[in-house]
Amino acid sequence: MNKKFLTLGLASLVSASCFSQITPLKPNQDAIKFSKAINPENAYKHLSVLASDEYEGRETGTKGAWMAADYISNYFKSLGLKAPVNGSYFQKIDLVNVTLKESQLTVNGQPKEYQKDYLVSPSLISDKGFTFSTDEIVFIGYGIKKDSYNDFAGTDIKGKVVMMFNGGDPTLKPGTKIDRAAYRATLEARAKYFAENNVKAIILIDPAVDRITENTKQTLKKGRVMVKTNAAIEAQKQNETPRVSISVALANELFKASNTTVADLQKKITESQAPASKVLNVPFSASAAKTETPVRCENVLGYLEGSDPVLKKEVLILTGHYDHIGLETDPNAKDKVNNGADDDGSGTTGVLLMAKAFTDAKKAGKGSKRSILFMTVVGEEKGLWGSEWYSEHPVFPVENTIADLNTDMIGRTGEEYLGKPDSANYIYSVGSNMLSSDLGKLSEQVNATYTKMKLDYKYDDPKDPEQIYYRSDHYNFAKLGIPIIFYYDGMLQQDYHKPGDEVSKINFPLLSKRAKLTYFTAWELANRPKRPVVDMDGKGNPKK
């Protein structure tokens, strides 16, 4: 699961299902028969490979991820699934590795040293590169405008080079928990203000530059991968203002003529709760250019065509992300592989198990009426890249896509359920009522009929500080108005994004039961006369 918080706002729902009060469905014996392929033994077979040390944590754009993609595509082929991307199981993604081609920075005409005095992020450089020079820098403190505090008061930044601290808020007391929504709003307001004033360049005072180690230098030298989605390209066009991070030591050199230092300014601003913005008359110039190198990267898709002449035009998508975060960067780490067994080897395994069950059914003449797309996506840990790419380049028309069921972490017991009686019989169900009351009701009925698990709706709460609804691949389908359900075990502390997320800690019977819940829900969706109606506004409220 991705760490990032993407947006805010949800509608409250009940905390857990009570299937004793729900009218169950008539059990489908065919569905039950073919669900037998979803079992702990088959789950272990797949996950012990995908989450092995050999796969090196499956980081996007690396050998481990390519090995996982090949394993999945070969398995889809062995099942007889169609290759839906012009005869391929791979939907190629425009991923590039961005490295710094060249850079220069001078103060008072004297050249400064890259990785000692300053840094430039290649991914933030426009395709044209940048060059700027100035004799006047406008220092704007923290670049914050809120309540009675305003770093921009009495300053003219129009067309100027501005300098500011990289992060921090002097109006908050030490230890105050950051309101992420308010912080994001502050950043967006600042970016808008900079754009309106046509700011020439931004210099960030960043203590991290002073602490660069040899290990960090090697990491920076390798560059950074980024996917060139339409959204990313547009965002870069709207944010082409040059940015340079400088050390505290270099910042103090710039402040020298004003008889002050970074530490003095921070103390003064915090104690007075008043800005200390000022103009520095110092000759400053910088330039940089980047190089982009294509990197292999793909979603893996397997297609099962429906049996009904009319309904087969409609597609149900089953997703799980096969990437993880790769190897540890700490050279002293005893365990260097972040195996990602639960995150999201477990969900990927669930997709493979369901693919086996549905293809077995079709071979026996019991194929689903609607078509099913089994899709394991890449780049989720980088920012939901694979699902975003599919949302911009759908293989099947969006209007024909009836739902997405997403499994991301379904193999362990989360912190809140450790030691509880239902620790091996629950799942967090996220988003089932956000766009479709039909889907929410169906999910409850399927569970009451087949699996009888506790469906916990905690993460549908708008006050959820983790904002789980926005942090996995289903969200890129929800943004298109496609109903979704996200199945998740709630593991956010123990071994999350750590080498301890190992196969040995997976509860395979529980993984299989959760995958069966997804499978039975998919069976109903793929065979019902009508697709789930979209009657909710995306936040769990009825459409007006």
Coordinates of C-alpha atoms in Angstrom, one line a residue:
M1 CA 0.0 0.0 0.0
N2 CA 1.1 3.5 -0.8
K3 CA 2.2 5.8 2.1
K4 CA 1.0 9.0 0.5
F5 CA -2.2 10.8 1.5
L6 CA -3.9 11.9 -1.7
T7 CA -7.0 13.8 -0.7
L8 CA -9.6 14.2 2.0
G9 CA -13.4 13.8 2.6
L10 CA -15.6 10.7 3.0
A11 CA -19.0 9.9 4.3
S12 CA -19.5 7.9 7.6
L13 CA -20.8 4.4 7.4
V14 CA -21.5 1.7 10.0
S15 CA -18.4 0.2 11.6
A16 CA -19.0 -3.5 10.9
S17 CA -21.5 -5.7 9.0
C18 CA -24.0 -7.8 10.9
F19 CA -24.9 -10.5 8.4
S20 CA -27.5 -12.0 10.7
Q21 CA -29.7 -9.1 9.7
I22 CA -29.1 -9.3 6.0
T23 CA -31.1 -11.4 3.5
P24 CA -28.6 -13.9 2.1
L25 CA -28.4 -14.9 -1.5
K26 CA -29.3 -18.3 -2.8
P27 CA -25.9 -20.1 -2.7
N28 CA -24.6 -20.8 -6.2
Q29 CA -23.2 -24.3 -6.3
D30 CA -21.0 -23.7 -9.3
A31 CA -19.4 -20.7 -7.6
I32 CA -18.8 -22.9 -4.5
K33 CA -17.4 -25.7 -6.6
F34 CA -14.8 -23.7 -8.5
S35 CA -13.8 -21.7 -5.4
K36 CA -11.9 -24.7 -4.3
A37 CA -9.0 -23.5 -6.4
I38 CA -8.6 -20.6 -3.9
N39 CA -6.9 -22.5 -1.1
P40 CA -3.9 -22.1 1.2
E41 CA -1.7 -24.5 -0.7
N42 CA -2.1 -22.6 -4.0
A43 CA -1.7 -19.3 -2.2
Y44 CA 1.6 -20.5 -0.7
K45 CA 2.8 -21.7 -4.1
H46 CA 2.5 -18.2 -5.7
L47 CA 3.5 -16.1 -2.7
S48 CA 6.6 -18.1 -1.8
V49 CA 7.9 -17.1 -5.3
L50 CA 6.7 -13.5 -5.6
A51 CA 7.9 -12.6 -2.1
S52 CA 11.2 -14.5 -2.2
D53 CA 14.5 -12.9 -1.7
E54 CA 15.3 -13.7 -5.3
Y55 CA 12.7 -11.1 -6.4
E56 CA 14.5 -8.4 -4.3
G57 CA 11.4 -6.6 -3.1
R58 CA 9.9 -6.0 -6.6
E59 CA 10.6 -2.3 -6.7
T60 CA 9.2 -0.7 -9.8
G61 CA 11.7 -0.4 -12.6
T62 CA 14.1 -3.0 -11.2
K63 CA 14.9 -6.7 -12.0
G64 CA 12.7 -7.9 -9.2
A65 CA 9.6 -6.2 -10.6
W66 CA 10.4 -7.6 -14.1
M67 CA 10.7 -11.1 -12.7
A68 CA 7.3 -10.7 -11.0
A69 CA 5.7 -9.4 -14.2
D70 CA 7.1 -12.4 -16.2
Y71 CA 5.9 -14.8 -13.5
I72 CA 2.4 -13.4 -13.6
S73 CA 2.2 -13.2 -17.4
N74 CA 3.4 -16.8 -17.7
Y75 CA 0.8 -17.9 -15.3
F76 CA -2.0 -16.1 -17.1
K77 CA -0.8 -17.7 -20.3
S78 CA -0.8 -21.2 -18.6
L79 CA -4.5 -20.6 -17.6
G80 CA -5.5 -19.8 -21.2
L81 CA -6.4 -16.2 -20.4
K82 CA -6.2 -13.9 -23.5
A83 CA -3.5 -11.4 -23.9
P84 CA -5.6 -8.2 -24.3
V85 CA -3.0 -5.5 -25.1
N86 CA -2.5 -6.0 -28.9
G87 CA -1.6 -9.7 -28.3
S88 CA 0.5 -9.0 -25.2
Y89 CA -0.1 -9.5 -21.4
F90 CA 1.9 -6.4 -20.8
Q91 CA 0.5 -2.9 -20.8
K92 CA 3.7 -0.9 -21.1
I93 CA 4.0 2.3 -19.1
D94 CA 6.1 5.3 -20.0
L95 CA 8.6 5.1 -17.2
V96 CA 11.9 7.0 -17.3
N97 CA 14.9 7.2 -15.1
V98 CA 15.8 10.9 -14.6
T99 CA 19.4 11.8 -13.9
L100 CA 21.2 15.1 -13.6
K101 CA 23.0 15.8 -16.8
E102 CA 24.8 19.0 -15.6
S103 CA 24.4 21.8 -13.1
Q104 CA 26.2 25.0 -12.0
L105 CA 25.7 27.4 -9.1
T106 CA 27.6 30.6 -8.3
V107 CA 27.5 33.1 -5.5
N108 CA 29.3 36.4 -6.0
G109 CA 30.7 34.8 -9.2
Q110 CA 32.3 32.0 -7.2
P111 CA 31.3 28.4 -8.2
K112 CA 29.8 26.1 -5.5
E113 CA 30.0 22.4 -5.2
Y114 CA 27.1 20.1 -6.1
Q115 CA 26.1 17.7 -3.3
K116 CA 28.1 19.8 -0.8
D117 CA 26.6 23.3 -1.2
Y118 CA 23.5 22.6 -3.2
L119 CA 21.3 20.0 -4.8
V120 CA 18.9 20.0 -7.8
S121 CA 16.2 17.3 -8.1
P122 CA 16.3 16.1 -11.8
S123 CA 12.6 15.1 -11.7
L124 CA 11.7 18.8 -11.0
I125 CA 13.7 20.1 -14.0
S126 CA 11.7 20.9 -17.1
D127 CA 12.5 19.2 -20.4
K128 CA 14.3 22.4 -21.4
G129 CA 16.4 22.6 -18.3
F130 CA 16.8 26.0 -16.6
T131 CA 19.1 28.9 -16.3
F132 CA 18.6 32.0 -14.1
S133 CA 20.6 34.7 -12.5
T134 CA 19.8 37.6 -10.2
D135 CA 21.4 40.3 -8.0
E136 CA 18.5 40.3 -5.7
I137 CA 17.0 37.5 -3.6
V138 CA 13.8 37.9 -1.6
F139 CA 13.9 35.9 1.6
I140 CA 10.3 34.9 2.6
G141 CA 10.9 32.9 5.8
Y142 CA 8.7 29.8 5.7
G143 CA 6.5 31.0 2.8
I144 CA 3.4 30.8 4.9
K145 CA 0.3 32.9 4.9
K146 CA -2.2 31.9 7.6
D147 CA -4.4 33.6 10.2
S148 CA -2.4 36.6 11.5
Y149 CA 1.0 35.4 10.2
N150 CA 2.1 36.3 6.6
D151 CA 5.6 35.9 5.3
F152 CA 4.6 37.8 2.2
A153 CA 3.4 40.9 3.9
G154 CA 5.2 44.0 2.6
T155 CA 7.3 42.0 0.1
D156 CA 7.4 42.2 -3.6
I157 CA 8.1 38.7 -5.2
K158 CA 6.8 39.5 -8.6
G159 CA 9.3 38.1 -11.1
K160 CA 11.9 37.7 -8.4
V161 CA 14.0 34.8 -7.1
V162 CA 12.7 33.8 -3.6
M163 CA 14.4 32.0 -0.8
M164 CA 12.7 30.1 2.0
F165 CA 13.1 27.4 4.6
N166 CA 12.3 23.9 3.3
G167 CA 9.4 23.1 5.6
G168 CA 8.4 24.0 9.1
D169 CA 5.7 26.3 10.6
P170 CA 6.7 28.8 13.3
T171 CA 3.0 29.2 14.3
L172 CA 2.8 25.6 15.6
K173 CA 4.0 24.5 19.1
P174 CA 6.7 21.8 19.2
G175 CA 5.0 18.3 19.1
T176 CA 1.8 19.6 17.5
K177 CA 0.3 17.0 15.1
I178 CA 0.2 18.3 11.6
D179 CA -3.2 18.7 10.0
R180 CA -2.5 17.2 6.6
A181 CA -5.5 18.7 5.0
A182 CA -4.5 22.2 6.2
Y183 CA -0.9 21.6 5.2
R184 CA -1.8 20.6 1.7
A185 CA -4.0 23.7 1.4
T186 CA -1.1 25.8 2.5
L187 CA 1.2 24.3 -0.1
E188 CA -1.5 24.7 -2.9
A189 CA -2.1 28.3 -1.9
R190 CA 1.6 29.1 -2.0
A191 CA 2.1 27.5 -5.4
K192 CA -0.8 29.5 -6.7
Y193 CA 0.6 32.7 -5.3
F194 CA 4.0 32.0 -6.8
A195 CA 2.4 31.3 -10.2
E196 CA 0.3 34.5 -10.0
N197 CA 3.5 36.5 -9.3
N198 CA 5.6 34.8 -12.0
V199 CA 8.3 33.9 -9.5
K200 CA 11.6 33.5 -11.3
A201 CA 13.1 30.7 -9.2
I202 CA 12.9 29.2 -5.7
I203 CA 15.8 28.6 -3.4
L204 CA 15.1 26.2 -0.5
I205 CA 17.3 26.2 2.6
D206 CA 17.5 22.5 3.5
P207 CA 19.6 21.1 6.3
A208 CA 19.6 17.7 4.6
V209 CA 22.1 19.1 2.1
D210 CA 24.6 19.6 4.9
R211 CA 24.1 15.9 5.9
I212 CA 24.7 14.2 2.6
T213 CA 26.5 10.9 3.0
E214 CA 28.5 8.9 0.5
N215 CA 25.6 6.4 0.4
T216 CA 23.1 9.2 -0.4
K217 CA 25.4 10.4 -3.1
Q218 CA 25.4 7.0 -4.8
T219 CA 21.6 6.9 -4.5
L220 CA 21.3 10.3 -6.1
K221 CA 23.7 9.3 -8.9
K222 CA 21.4 6.4 -9.8
G223 CA 18.6 9.0 -10.5
R224 CA 14.9 8.7 -9.9
V225 CA 12.2 6.9 -11.9
M226 CA 9.1 8.7 -12.8
V227 CA 6.1 7.8 -14.9
K228 CA 5.0 10.2 -17.6
T229 CA 1.2 10.1 -17.1
N230 CA -0.9 12.8 -18.7
A231 CA -1.4 14.2 -15.2
A232 CA 2.3 14.2 -14.4
I233 CA 3.2 15.9 -17.6
E234 CA 0.5 18.6 -17.1
A235 CA 1.6 19.1 -13.5
Q236 CA 5.2 19.7 -14.6
K237 CA 4.1 22.2 -17.2
Q238 CA 2.3 24.1 -14.5
N239 CA 5.3 24.0 -12.2
E240 CA 8.4 24.7 -14.3
T241 CA 9.8 27.3 -11.9
P242 CA 13.4 26.4 -11.2
R243 CA 14.1 25.0 -7.8
V244 CA 17.5 24.7 -6.0
S245 CA 18.1 23.3 -2.5
I246 CA 21.1 24.8 -0.7
S247 CA 22.9 23.9 2.5
V248 CA 22.5 25.9 5.7
A249 CA 26.2 26.8 5.4
L250 CA 25.6 28.4 2.0
A251 CA 22.5 30.1 3.2
N252 CA 24.5 31.7 6.0
E253 CA 27.0 32.9 3.4
L254 CA 24.0 34.6 1.6
F255 CA 22.8 36.1 4.9
K256 CA 26.3 37.3 5.9
A257 CA 25.9 40.8 4.5
S258 CA 22.7 41.2 6.6
N259 CA 24.6 40.3 9.8
T260 CA 22.3 37.3 10.6
T261 CA 22.2 33.5 10.3
V262 CA 19.6 30.8 9.6
A263 CA 19.5 29.9 13.3
D264 CA 19.1 33.6 14.3
L265 CA 16.2 34.1 11.8
Q266 CA 14.4 30.9 12.9
K267 CA 14.6 31.9 16.5
K268 CA 13.5 35.4 15.8
I269 CA 10.5 34.4 13.8
T270 CA 9.4 31.7 16.3
E271 CA 9.7 33.9 19.3
S272 CA 8.2 37.0 17.8
Q273 CA 5.6 35.1 15.8
A274 CA 6.3 37.7 13.1
P275 CA 7.9 37.4 9.6
A276 CA 11.5 38.4 9.0
S277 CA 11.3 38.7 5.2
K278 CA 14.0 40.8 3.6
V279 CA 15.8 41.5 0.3
L280 CA 19.4 40.2 0.0
N281 CA 21.6 41.9 -2.6
V282 CA 23.8 39.0 -3.6
P283 CA 24.7 38.0 -7.1
F284 CA 23.4 34.4 -7.6
S285 CA 23.1 32.2 -10.7
A286 CA 22.2 28.6 -11.3
S287 CA 21.6 26.3 -14.3
A288 CA 20.7 22.6 -14.7
A289 CA 19.7 20.0 -17.3
K290 CA 18.5 16.4 -17.0
T291 CA 18.6 13.2 -19.0
E292 CA 15.7 10.8 -19.3
T293 CA 16.3 7.1 -20.0
P294 CA 13.4 4.7 -20.6
V295 CA 12.9 1.9 -18.1
R296 CA 10.9 -1.3 -18.5
C297 CA 7.7 -1.1 -16.6
E298 CA 4.3 -2.7 -17.2
N299 CA 0.9 -3.7 -15.8
V300 CA 0.1 -7.3 -16.4
L301 CA -3.3 -8.1 -17.8
G302 CA -5.1 -11.4 -18.4
Y303 CA -8.6 -11.3 -20.1
L304 CA -11.4 -13.8 -19.7
E305 CA -14.1 -13.2 -22.3
G306 CA -17.7 -13.5 -21.1
S307 CA -20.1 -16.1 -22.3
D308 CA -23.2 -13.9 -22.9
P309 CA -23.3 -12.4 -26.4
V310 CA -24.5 -9.0 -25.0
L311 CA -23.1 -8.9 -21.4
K312 CA -19.6 -9.9 -22.5
K313 CA -19.1 -6.3 -23.7
E314 CA -19.1 -5.3 -20.0
V315 CA -15.9 -5.8 -18.0
L316 CA -15.3 -6.5 -14.3
I317 CA -11.7 -5.7 -13.2
L318 CA -9.9 -7.5 -10.4
T319 CA -6.7 -5.7 -9.3
G320 CA -3.8 -6.0 -6.9
H321 CA -0.4 -4.4 -7.1
Y322 CA 2.6 -6.6 -7.6
D323 CA 5.3 -4.0 -6.9
H324 CA 6.9 -3.3 -3.5
I325 CA 9.7 -1.0 -2.2
G326 CA 12.7 -3.1 -3.1
L327 CA 16.0 -3.3 -1.2
E328 CA 17.1 -1.6 2.0
T329 CA 19.4 1.4 1.3
D330 CA 21.2 1.1 4.7
P331 CA 24.5 -0.7 4.1
N332 CA 24.4 -2.0 7.6
A333 CA 21.0 -3.6 7.4
K334 CA 21.1 -7.3 8.3
D335 CA 18.0 -8.1 6.2
K336 CA 18.3 -6.2 2.9
V337 CA 15.1 -7.4 1.2
N338 CA 11.7 -5.8 1.7
N339 CA 9.9 -8.9 0.6
G340 CA 6.4 -7.3 0.6
A341 CA 4.7 -10.6 1.3
D342 CA 1.5 -9.0 2.6
D343 CA 2.0 -5.7 0.8
D344 CA 1.0 -6.6 -1.8
G345 CA 2.2 -10.1 -2.6
S346 CA -0.9 -11.3 -0.8
G347 CA -3.3 -9.3 -3.0
T348 CA -1.5 -10.3 -6.1
T349 CA -1.8 -13.9 -5.1
G350 CA -5.5 -13.4 -4.5
V351 CA -5.9 -12.2 -8.1
L352 CA -4.0 -15.3 -9.4
L353 CA -6.1 -17.6 -7.3
M354 CA -9.3 -16.0 -8.6
A355 CA -8.0 -16.2 -12.2
K356 CA -7.6 -20.0 -11.7
A357 CA -11.1 -20.4 -10.2
F358 CA -12.8 -18.4 -13.1
T359 CA -10.8 -20.1 -15.8
D360 CA -11.6 -23.5 -14.3
A361 CA -15.3 -22.6 -14.4
K362 CA -15.1 -21.6 -18.1
K363 CA -13.3 -24.8 -19.1
A364 CA -16.2 -26.7 -17.4
G365 CA -18.8 -24.7 -19.4
K366 CA -19.7 -22.4 -16.5
G367 CA -17.9 -19.3 -17.6
S368 CA -19.1 -15.9 -16.4
K369 CA -21.5 -14.0 -18.5
R370 CA -19.5 -10.7 -18.3
S371 CA -15.9 -10.5 -19.2
I372 CA -13.3 -10.3 -16.4
L373 CA -10.0 -8.5 -16.6
F374 CA -7.4 -9.8 -14.1
M375 CA -4.9 -7.0 -13.7
T376 CA -1.8 -6.8 -11.5
V377 CA -0.5 -3.2 -11.5
V378 CA 2.9 -1.8 -11.0
G379 CA 4.1 1.4 -9.4
E380 CA 1.5 1.6 -6.6
E381 CA 4.2 2.3 -4.0
K382 CA 5.5 5.1 -6.1
G383 CA 2.1 6.9 -6.3
L384 CA -0.5 4.6 -7.8
W385 CA 1.3 4.8 -11.2
G386 CA 0.0 1.6 -12.8
S387 CA -3.6 2.2 -12.1
E388 CA -3.4 5.8 -13.0
W389 CA -1.8 4.8 -16.4
Y390 CA -4.6 2.4 -17.0
S391 CA -7.2 5.1 -16.1
E392 CA -5.6 7.3 -18.8
H393 CA -5.1 4.5 -21.3
P394 CA -7.9 2.0 -20.7
V395 CA -7.7 -1.2 -22.7
F396 CA -11.5 -1.6 -22.4
P397 CA -13.9 1.4 -22.5
V398 CA -14.5 3.0 -19.2
E399 CA -18.2 3.1 -19.8
N400 CA -18.2 -0.7 -20.2
T401 CA -16.3 -1.2 -16.9
I402 CA -18.8 -2.2 -14.2
A403 CA -16.6 -2.3 -11.1
D404 CA -13.1 -2.8 -9.7
L405 CA -12.4 -5.1 -6.8
N406 CA -9.0 -4.4 -5.3
T407 CA -7.0 -6.6 -3.0
D408 CA -4.1 -4.8 -1.3
M409 CA -2.8 -6.6 1.9
I410 CA -5.1 -9.5 2.7
G411 CA -2.7 -11.9 4.4
R412 CA -2.2 -10.8 8.0
T413 CA -3.9 -9.6 11.1
G414 CA -3.8 -5.8 11.6
E415 CA -2.9 -4.2 15.0
E416 CA -6.5 -3.6 16.0
Y417 CA -7.4 -7.3 15.7
L418 CA -4.4 -8.9 17.3
G419 CA -5.5 -11.1 20.2
K420 CA -9.2 -10.6 19.5
P421 CA -11.6 -13.5 19.0
D422 CA -12.3 -12.5 15.4
S423 CA -8.7 -11.9 14.5
A424 CA -8.9 -14.6 11.8
N425 CA -12.3 -13.8 10.5
Y426 CA -12.4 -10.1 9.5
I427 CA -11.5 -7.8 6.6
Y428 CA -11.7 -4.0 6.2
S429 CA -14.1 -3.3 3.4
V430 CA -13.4 0.1 2.0
G431 CA -15.5 2.2 -0.5
S432 CA -18.3 -0.3 -1.3
N433 CA -21.0 2.4 -0.8
M434 CA -19.0 5.4 -2.2
L435 CA -20.4 5.2 -5.7
S436 CA -23.0 2.4 -5.7
S437 CA -25.5 1.4 -3.0
D438 CA -26.1 -1.7 -5.1
L439 CA -22.5 -2.8 -4.7
G440 CA -22.5 -2.1 -1.0
K441 CA -25.7 -4.2 -0.5
L442 CA -24.3 -7.0 -2.7
S443 CA -21.1 -7.1 -0.7
E444 CA -23.0 -7.6 2.5
Q445 CA -25.2 -10.3 0.9
V446 CA -22.3 -12.2 -0.6
N447 CA -20.6 -12.2 2.8
A448 CA -23.7 -13.4 4.6
T449 CA -24.1 -16.2 2.1
Y450 CA -20.6 -17.5 1.7
T451 CA -17.9 -16.3 4.0
K452 CA -19.6 -14.8 7.1
M453 CA -16.6 -12.6 7.9
K454 CA -16.7 -9.4 9.9
L455 CA -16.7 -6.5 7.4
D456 CA -15.1 -3.6 9.2
Y457 CA -15.9 -0.1 7.7
K458 CA -13.6 1.9 9.9
Y459 CA -11.7 3.3 6.9
D460 CA -14.8 4.7 5.3
D461 CA -14.9 7.2 8.1
P462 CA -14.0 10.8 7.0
K463 CA -12.1 11.2 10.3
D464 CA -9.8 8.3 9.4
P465 CA -6.3 9.9 9.9
E466 CA -4.7 7.4 7.5
Q467 CA -7.0 8.2 4.6
I468 CA -6.9 4.6 3.4
Y469 CA -9.6 5.1 0.8
Y470 CA -7.2 7.2 -1.3
R471 CA -4.1 5.1 -0.9
S472 CA -4.5 2.1 -3.3
D473 CA -5.3 1.4 -6.9
H474 CA -9.0 1.3 -6.7
Y475 CA -9.1 5.0 -6.2
N476 CA -8.0 5.7 -9.8
F477 CA -11.1 3.7 -10.9
A478 CA -13.3 5.5 -8.4
K479 CA -12.2 8.8 -9.9
L480 CA -13.7 7.7 -13.2
G481 CA -17.0 6.9 -11.6
I482 CA -16.5 3.2 -11.5
P483 CA -17.8 1.4 -8.4
I484 CA -15.1 -0.2 -6.2
I485 CA -14.4 -2.3 -3.2
F486 CA -11.0 -2.3 -1.5
Y487 CA -10.2 -5.2 0.7
Y488 CA -7.5 -4.6 3.3
D489 CA -6.2 -6.2 6.5
G490 CA -5.3 -3.1 8.4
M491 CA -1.6 -3.8 9.0
L492 CA 0.0 -0.4 9.4
Q493 CA 2.6 -0.8 12.1
Q494 CA 4.0 -4.3 12.4
D495 CA 6.5 -4.8 9.5
Y496 CA 4.7 -2.3 7.2
H497 CA 7.3 -1.4 4.5
K498 CA 10.0 -3.2 6.4
P499 CA 12.0 -6.3 5.8
G500 CA 9.9 -8.2 8.4
D501 CA 7.0 -8.5 5.9
E502 CA 7.9 -12.1 5.2
V503 CA 6.1 -15.1 3.8
S504 CA 6.5 -16.9 7.1
K505 CA 4.2 -14.4 8.8
I506 CA 1.3 -14.8 6.3
N507 CA -1.9 -16.5 7.5
F508 CA -2.7 -18.5 4.4
P509 CA -6.1 -19.8 5.5
L510 CA -7.1 -16.2 6.2
L511 CA -5.7 -15.0 2.9
S512 CA -7.7 -17.6 1.1
K513 CA -10.9 -16.8 2.9
R514 CA -10.5 -13.1 2.0
A515 CA -9.8 -13.9 -1.6
K516 CA -12.9 -16.1 -1.6
L517 CA -15.0 -13.2 -0.4
T518 CA -13.6 -11.2 -3.4
Y519 CA -14.2 -14.1 -5.7
F520 CA -17.8 -14.7 -4.7
T521 CA -18.5 -11.0 -5.0
A522 CA -16.9 -11.0 -8.5
W523 CA -19.0 -14.1 -9.4
E524 CA -22.2 -12.3 -8.6
L525 CA -21.1 -9.1 -10.4
A526 CA -20.1 -11.0 -13.5
N527 CA -23.3 -13.0 -13.8
R528 CA -26.1 -10.7 -12.6
P529 CA -28.6 -9.4 -15.2
K530 CA -27.8 -5.8 -14.3
R531 CA -24.5 -4.0 -13.4
P532 CA -24.4 -2.1 -10.1
V533 CA -26.1 1.3 -10.5
V534 CA -24.0 4.4 -9.8
D535 CA -26.3 6.3 -7.5
M536 CA -23.8 7.8 -5.0
D537 CA -21.6 10.9 -5.3
G538 CA -18.2 9.2 -4.7
K539 CA -18.3 10.2 -1.0
G540 CA -21.1 7.9 0.1
N541 CA -23.9 10.5 -0.3
P542 CA -26.9 9.9 -2.6
K543 CA -26.6 11.8 -5.9
K544 CA -28.9 14.8 -6.1

